[in-house]
Coordinates of C-alpha atoms in Angstrom, one line a residue:
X238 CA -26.7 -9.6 18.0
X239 CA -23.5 -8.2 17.8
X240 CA -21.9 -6.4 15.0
X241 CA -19.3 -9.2 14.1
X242 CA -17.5 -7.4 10.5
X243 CA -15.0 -9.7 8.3
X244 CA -12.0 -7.9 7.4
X245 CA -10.4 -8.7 3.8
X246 CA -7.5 -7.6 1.7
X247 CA -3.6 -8.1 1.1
X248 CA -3.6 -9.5 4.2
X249 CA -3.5 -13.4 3.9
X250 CA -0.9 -15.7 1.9
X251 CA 1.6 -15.4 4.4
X252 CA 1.7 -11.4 3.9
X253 CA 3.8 -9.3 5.6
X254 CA 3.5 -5.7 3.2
X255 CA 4.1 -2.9 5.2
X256 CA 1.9 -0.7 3.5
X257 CA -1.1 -3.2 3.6
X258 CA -0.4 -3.5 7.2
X259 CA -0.7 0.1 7.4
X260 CA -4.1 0.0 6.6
X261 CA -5.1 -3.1 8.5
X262 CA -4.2 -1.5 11.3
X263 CA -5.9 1.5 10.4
X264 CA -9.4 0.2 10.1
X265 CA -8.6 -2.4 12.9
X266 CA -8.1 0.0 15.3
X267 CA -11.1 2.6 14.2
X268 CA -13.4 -0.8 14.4
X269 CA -12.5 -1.6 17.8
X270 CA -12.7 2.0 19.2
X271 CA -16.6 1.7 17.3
X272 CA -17.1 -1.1 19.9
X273 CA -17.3 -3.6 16.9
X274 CA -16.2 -6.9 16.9
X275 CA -13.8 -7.4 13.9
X276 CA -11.9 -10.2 12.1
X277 CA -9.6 -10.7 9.3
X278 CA -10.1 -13.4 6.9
X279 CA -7.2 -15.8 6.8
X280 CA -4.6 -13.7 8.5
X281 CA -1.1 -13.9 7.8
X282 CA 0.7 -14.7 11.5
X283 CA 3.0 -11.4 10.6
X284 CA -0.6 -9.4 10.8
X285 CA -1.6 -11.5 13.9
X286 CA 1.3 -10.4 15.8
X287 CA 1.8 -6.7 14.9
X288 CA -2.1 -5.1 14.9
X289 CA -2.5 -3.6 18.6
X290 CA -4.9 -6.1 20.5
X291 CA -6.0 -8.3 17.8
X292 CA -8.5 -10.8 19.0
X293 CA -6.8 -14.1 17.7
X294 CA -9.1 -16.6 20.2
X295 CA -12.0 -14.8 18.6
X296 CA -13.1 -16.2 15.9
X297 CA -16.5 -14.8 13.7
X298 CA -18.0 -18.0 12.5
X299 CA -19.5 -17.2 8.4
X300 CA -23.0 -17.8 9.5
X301 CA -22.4 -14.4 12.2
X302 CA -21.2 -12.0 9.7
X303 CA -22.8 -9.2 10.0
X304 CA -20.8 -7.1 6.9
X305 CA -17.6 -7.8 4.7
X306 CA -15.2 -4.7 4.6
X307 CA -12.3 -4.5 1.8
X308 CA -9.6 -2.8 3.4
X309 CA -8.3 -0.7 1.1
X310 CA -5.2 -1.7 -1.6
X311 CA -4.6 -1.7 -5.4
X312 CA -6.2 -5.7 -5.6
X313 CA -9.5 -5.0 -7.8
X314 CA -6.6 -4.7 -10.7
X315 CA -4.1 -6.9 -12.3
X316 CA -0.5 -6.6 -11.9
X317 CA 2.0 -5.6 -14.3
X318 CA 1.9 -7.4 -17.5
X319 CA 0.3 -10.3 -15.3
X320 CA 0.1 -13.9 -17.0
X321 CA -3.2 -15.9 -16.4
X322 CA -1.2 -17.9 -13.6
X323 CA -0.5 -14.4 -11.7
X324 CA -4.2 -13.6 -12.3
X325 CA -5.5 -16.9 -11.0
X326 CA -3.7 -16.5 -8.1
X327 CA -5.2 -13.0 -7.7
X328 CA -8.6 -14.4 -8.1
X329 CA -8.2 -17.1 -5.1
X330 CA -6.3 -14.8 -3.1
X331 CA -9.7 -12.0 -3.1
X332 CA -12.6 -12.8 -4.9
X333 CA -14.0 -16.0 -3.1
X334 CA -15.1 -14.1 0.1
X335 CA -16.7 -11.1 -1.6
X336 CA -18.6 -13.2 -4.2
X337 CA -20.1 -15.6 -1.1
X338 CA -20.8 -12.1 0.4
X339 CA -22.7 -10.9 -2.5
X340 CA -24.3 -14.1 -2.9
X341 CA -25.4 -14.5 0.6
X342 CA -26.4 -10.5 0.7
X343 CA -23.8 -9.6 3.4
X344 CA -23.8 -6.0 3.5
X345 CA -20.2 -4.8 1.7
X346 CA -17.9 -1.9 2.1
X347 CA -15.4 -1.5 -0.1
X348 CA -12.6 0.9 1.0
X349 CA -10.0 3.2 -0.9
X350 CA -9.5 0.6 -3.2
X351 CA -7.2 1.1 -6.7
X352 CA -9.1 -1.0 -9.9
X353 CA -8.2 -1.4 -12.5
X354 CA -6.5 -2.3 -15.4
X355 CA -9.1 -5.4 -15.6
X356 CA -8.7 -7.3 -18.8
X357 CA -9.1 -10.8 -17.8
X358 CA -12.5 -12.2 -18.0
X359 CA -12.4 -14.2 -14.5
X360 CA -11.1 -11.4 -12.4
X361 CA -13.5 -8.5 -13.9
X362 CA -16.9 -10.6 -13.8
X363 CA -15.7 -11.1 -10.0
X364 CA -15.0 -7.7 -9.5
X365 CA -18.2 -6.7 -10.9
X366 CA -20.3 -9.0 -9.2
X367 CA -18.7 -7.6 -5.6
X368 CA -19.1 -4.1 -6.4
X369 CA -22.7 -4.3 -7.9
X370 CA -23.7 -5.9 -4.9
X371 CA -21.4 -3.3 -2.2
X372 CA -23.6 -0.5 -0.4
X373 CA -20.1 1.5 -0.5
X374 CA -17.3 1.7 -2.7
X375 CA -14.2 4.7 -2.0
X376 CA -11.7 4.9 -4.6
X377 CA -8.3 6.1 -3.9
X378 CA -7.8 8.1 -7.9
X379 CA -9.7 9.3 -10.7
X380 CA -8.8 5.8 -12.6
X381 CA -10.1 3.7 -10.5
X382 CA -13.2 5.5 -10.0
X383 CA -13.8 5.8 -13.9
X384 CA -13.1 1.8 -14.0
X385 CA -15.7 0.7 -11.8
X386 CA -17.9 3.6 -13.1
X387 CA -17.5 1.8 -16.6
X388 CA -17.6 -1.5 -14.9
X389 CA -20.9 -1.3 -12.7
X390 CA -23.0 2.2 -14.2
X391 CA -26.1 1.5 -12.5
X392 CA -24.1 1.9 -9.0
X393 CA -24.7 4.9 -7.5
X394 CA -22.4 3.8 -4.7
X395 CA -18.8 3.9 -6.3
X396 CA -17.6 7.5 -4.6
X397 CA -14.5 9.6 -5.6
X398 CA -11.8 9.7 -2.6
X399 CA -8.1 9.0 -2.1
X400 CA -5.3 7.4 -0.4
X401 CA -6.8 6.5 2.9
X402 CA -2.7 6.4 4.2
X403 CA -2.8 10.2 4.4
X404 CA -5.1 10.4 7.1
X405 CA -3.0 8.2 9.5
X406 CA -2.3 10.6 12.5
X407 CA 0.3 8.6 14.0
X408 CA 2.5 8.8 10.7
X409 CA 2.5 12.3 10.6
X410 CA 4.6 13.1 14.0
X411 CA 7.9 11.5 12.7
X412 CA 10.4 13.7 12.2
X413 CA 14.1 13.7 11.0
X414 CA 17.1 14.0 14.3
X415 CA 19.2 16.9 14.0
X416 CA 22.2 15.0 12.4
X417 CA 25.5 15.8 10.4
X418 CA 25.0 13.3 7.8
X419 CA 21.3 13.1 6.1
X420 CA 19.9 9.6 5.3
X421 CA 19.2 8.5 2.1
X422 CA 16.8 5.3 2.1
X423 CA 16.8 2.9 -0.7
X424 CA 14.4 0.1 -1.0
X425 CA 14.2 -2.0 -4.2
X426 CA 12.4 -5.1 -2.7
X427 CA 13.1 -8.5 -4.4
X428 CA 13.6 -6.8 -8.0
X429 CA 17.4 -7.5 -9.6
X430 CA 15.8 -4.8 -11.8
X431 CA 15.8 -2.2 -9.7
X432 CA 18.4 -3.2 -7.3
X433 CA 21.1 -2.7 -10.3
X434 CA 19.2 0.4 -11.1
X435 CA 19.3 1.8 -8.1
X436 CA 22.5 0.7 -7.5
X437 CA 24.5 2.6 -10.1
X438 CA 22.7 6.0 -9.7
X439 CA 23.2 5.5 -5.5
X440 CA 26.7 5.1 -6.7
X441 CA 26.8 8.3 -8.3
X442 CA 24.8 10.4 -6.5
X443 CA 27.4 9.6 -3.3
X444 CA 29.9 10.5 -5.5
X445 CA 28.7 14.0 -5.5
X446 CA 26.8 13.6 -1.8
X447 CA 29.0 11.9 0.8
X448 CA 27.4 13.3 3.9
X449 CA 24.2 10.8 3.2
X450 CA 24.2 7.8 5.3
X451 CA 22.4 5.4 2.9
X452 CA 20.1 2.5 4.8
X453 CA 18.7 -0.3 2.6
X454 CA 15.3 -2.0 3.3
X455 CA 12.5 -3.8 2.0
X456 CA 8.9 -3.4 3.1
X457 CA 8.7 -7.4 3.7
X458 CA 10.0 -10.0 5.0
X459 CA 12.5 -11.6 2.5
X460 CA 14.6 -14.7 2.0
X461 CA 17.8 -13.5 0.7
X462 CA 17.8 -10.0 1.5
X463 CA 21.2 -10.0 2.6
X464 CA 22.8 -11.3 -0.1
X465 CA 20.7 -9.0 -2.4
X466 CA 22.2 -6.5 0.0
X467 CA 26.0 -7.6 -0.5
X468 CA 25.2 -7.3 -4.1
X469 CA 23.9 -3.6 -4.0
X470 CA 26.8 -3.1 -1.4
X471 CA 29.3 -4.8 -4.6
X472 CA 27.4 -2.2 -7.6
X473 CA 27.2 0.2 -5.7
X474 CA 30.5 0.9 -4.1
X475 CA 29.2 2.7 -1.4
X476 CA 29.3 2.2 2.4
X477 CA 25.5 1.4 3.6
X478 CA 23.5 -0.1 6.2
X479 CA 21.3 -2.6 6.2
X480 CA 18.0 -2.5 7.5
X481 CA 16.2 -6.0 8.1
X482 CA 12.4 -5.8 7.6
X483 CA 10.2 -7.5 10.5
X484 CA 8.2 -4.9 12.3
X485 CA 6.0 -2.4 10.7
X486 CA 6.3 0.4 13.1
X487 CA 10.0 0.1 13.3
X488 CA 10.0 0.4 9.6
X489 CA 7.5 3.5 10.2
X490 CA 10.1 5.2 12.3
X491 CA 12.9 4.5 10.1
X492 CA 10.9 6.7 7.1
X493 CA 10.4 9.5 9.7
X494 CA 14.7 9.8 10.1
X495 CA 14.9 9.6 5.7
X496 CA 15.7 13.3 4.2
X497 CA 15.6 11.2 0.7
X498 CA 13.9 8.0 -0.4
X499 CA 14.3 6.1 -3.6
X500 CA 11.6 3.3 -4.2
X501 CA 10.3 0.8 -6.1
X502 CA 6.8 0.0 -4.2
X503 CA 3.7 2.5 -3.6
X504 CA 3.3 2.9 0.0
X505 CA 7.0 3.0 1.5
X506 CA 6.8 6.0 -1.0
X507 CA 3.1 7.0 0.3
X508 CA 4.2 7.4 4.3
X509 CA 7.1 9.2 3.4
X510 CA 5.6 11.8 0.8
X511 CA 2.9 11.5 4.0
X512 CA 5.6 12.7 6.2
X513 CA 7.3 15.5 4.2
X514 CA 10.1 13.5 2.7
X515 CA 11.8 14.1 -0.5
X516 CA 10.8 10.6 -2.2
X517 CA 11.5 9.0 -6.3
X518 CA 9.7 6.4 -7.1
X519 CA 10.6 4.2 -10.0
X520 CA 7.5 1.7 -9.4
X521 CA 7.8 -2.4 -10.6
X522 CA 4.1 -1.8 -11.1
X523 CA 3.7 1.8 -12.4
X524 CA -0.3 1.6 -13.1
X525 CA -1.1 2.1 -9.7
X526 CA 2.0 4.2 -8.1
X527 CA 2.2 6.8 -11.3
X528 CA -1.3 7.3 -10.3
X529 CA -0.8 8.5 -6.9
X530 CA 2.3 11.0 -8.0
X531 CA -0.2 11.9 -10.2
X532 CA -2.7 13.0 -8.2
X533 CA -0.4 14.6 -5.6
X534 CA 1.0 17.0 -7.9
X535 CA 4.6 15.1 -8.1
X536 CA 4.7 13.0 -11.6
X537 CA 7.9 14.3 -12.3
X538 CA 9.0 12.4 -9.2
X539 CA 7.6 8.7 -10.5
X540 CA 9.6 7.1 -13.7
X541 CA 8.5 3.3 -14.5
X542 CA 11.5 1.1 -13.3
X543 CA 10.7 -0.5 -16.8
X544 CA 11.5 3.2 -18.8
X545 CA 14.0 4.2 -16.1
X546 CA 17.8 4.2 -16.5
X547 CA 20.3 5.0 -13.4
X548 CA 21.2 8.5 -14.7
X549 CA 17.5 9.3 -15.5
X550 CA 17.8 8.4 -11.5
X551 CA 20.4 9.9 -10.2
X552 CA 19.6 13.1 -12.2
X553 CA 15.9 12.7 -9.9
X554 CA 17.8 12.2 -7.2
X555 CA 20.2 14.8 -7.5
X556 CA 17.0 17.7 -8.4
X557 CA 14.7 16.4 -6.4
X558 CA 17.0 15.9 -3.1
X559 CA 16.1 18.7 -1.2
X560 CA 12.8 19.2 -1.9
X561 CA 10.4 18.2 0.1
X562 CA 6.9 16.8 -0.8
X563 CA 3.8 18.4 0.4
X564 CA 1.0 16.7 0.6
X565 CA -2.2 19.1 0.0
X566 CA -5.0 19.7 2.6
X567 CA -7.1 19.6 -0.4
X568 CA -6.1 16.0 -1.1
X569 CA -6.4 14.8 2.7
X570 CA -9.9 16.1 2.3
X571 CA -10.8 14.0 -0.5
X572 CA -9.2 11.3 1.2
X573 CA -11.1 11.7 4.6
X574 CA -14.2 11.2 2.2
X575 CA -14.1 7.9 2.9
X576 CA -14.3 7.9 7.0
X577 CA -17.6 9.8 7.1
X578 CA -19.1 7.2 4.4
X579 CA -17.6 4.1 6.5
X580 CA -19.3 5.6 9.6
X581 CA -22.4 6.1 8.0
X582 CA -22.1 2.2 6.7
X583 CA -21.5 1.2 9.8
X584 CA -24.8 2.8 11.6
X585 CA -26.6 1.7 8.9
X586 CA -26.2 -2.0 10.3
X587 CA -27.2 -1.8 13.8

């Protein structure tokens, strides 16, 4: 019988994350170059389109799966202050599948995942049921390894890795054109928060900086983004471009031409740190992203949009504009962990 694996993670719900496409695409990809037959569960149509040769026909009936793989993303944790509406909607959105696994003994791989914080009762007994029943768990940073450590002690499975993004190859070969002006990239999503933020310290810092050509985006598809835009335009006072979200290696490409990005998400921040950009992040939901900075060597760089106020950014900004980030080959390492346990997974079931 053929190895037929089911693919699950911030991929469904009409989803159309950049950095969760990033690693779909990833483990896609490494899947179908293993000869495997692979499928996501509930696929957004933005994931259908975009991953290179994805099977859509194909479909892996339940009865055929052969093992459930979590791709990796920050889901085994609750959101920001998150109400028990936000965490119910968690819970449907990516428990169901990995507790039917467990029950039905589907092998389970659980990749590069962030957990934690887990205070609601629901979403923790879920998340412990999965993982005491996964043959492999990889955990992107020391927090989430010490939650599902506390969570599930008897498994000897959960193993210490990192941000599976920094081994992506094909995101390391962008670099900026040779250019008069330098382009500053500003990406505050759907948050009013940090679009007034952001605003008001982009306002300053051009002030000072006028040779950065300053290109707004968002790292999903959005109603409204333009007239989000004509606001930041308005605060701001600056002249700027606007970048319409709709195609994950477009948006790849447009990182690799930033000298300077100012976020509010993880993984725009992620790929460009990945590909030696000067990047702040001033995170909507800090527990995961401070984490990475953290581990990276760059906290200084990462300010909770929450605690953050747009001089505490532009003062960032303004230090932390020419210097690069550097990603360790100490931390790529740690984060290639996870590969040579997945491939081991993997022979395990034929």
């Amino acid at each position: 019988m053929a190895n037929n694996i089911l693919l699950h993670g911030a991929t469904n719900c009409k989803s159309s994350n950049y950095g969760d496409f990033v690693y779909a695409d990833m483990i896609y990809q490494y899947l179908q170059n293993a000869g495997m037959n692979a499928q996501f569960y509930q696929p957004s149509s933005f994931f259908c389109q975009y991953l290179k040769n994805y099977r859509t026909i194909f479909k892996i009936d339940k009865k055929d799966v052969t093992a459930l793989v979590y791709i990796p993303g920050g889901y085994f944790g609750e959101g920001h202050a998150a109400n028990w509406k936000e965490n119910t909607i968690h819970f449907l959105r990516f428990m169901p599948i990995g507790i039917w696994a467990a029950f039905h003994q589907i092998p389970i791989a659980i990749l590069g995942i962030g957990a934690g914080p887990l205070q609601w009762f629901p979403l923790k007994k879920s998340v412990q049921y999965i993982c005491n029943h996964a043959k492999l768990i990889t955990v992107r940073d020391e927090f989430s390894y010490l939650t599902l450590k506390k969570l599930c002690p008897a498994n000897s499975n959960i193993i210490r890795s990192a941000d599976l993004i920094v081994t992506n190859k094909n995101l390391k070969i962008n670099k900026s054109n040779c250019r008069n002006n330098k382009v500053l990239i500003v990406h505050y999503n759907h948050s009013q928060e940090a679009l007034g933020k952001f605003a008001e310290a982009v306002g300053m810092f051009f002030l000072k900086y006028p040779d950065y050509h300053i290109v707004v985006t968002s790292d999903q598809i959005l109603s409204g983004d333009e007239l989000l835009f004509e606001k930041f335009k308005r605060l701001s006072g600056v002249r700027c471009t606007f970048h319409r979200y709709n195609d994950p290696y477009e948006m790849s490409n447009l990182i690799g031409q930033a000298d300077l990005i100012i976020t509010s998400k993880l993984h725009v921040g992620v790929v460009g740190a990945l590909m030696g950009k000067s990047v702040i992040s001033v995170p909507c939901h800090p527990e995961k992203t401070m984490r990475f900075y953290k581990e990276i060597n760059e906290a200084d760089r990462c300010i909770p949009l929450f605690d953050a106020t747009s001089n505490k950014i532009f003062e960032l900004m303004q230090e932390k504009r020419l210097q690069q980030i550097c990603i360790s080959d100490v931390y790529i390492k740690k984060a290639e962990i996870t590969w040579k346990h997945f491939e081991n997974f993997l022979k395990e079931l034929k």
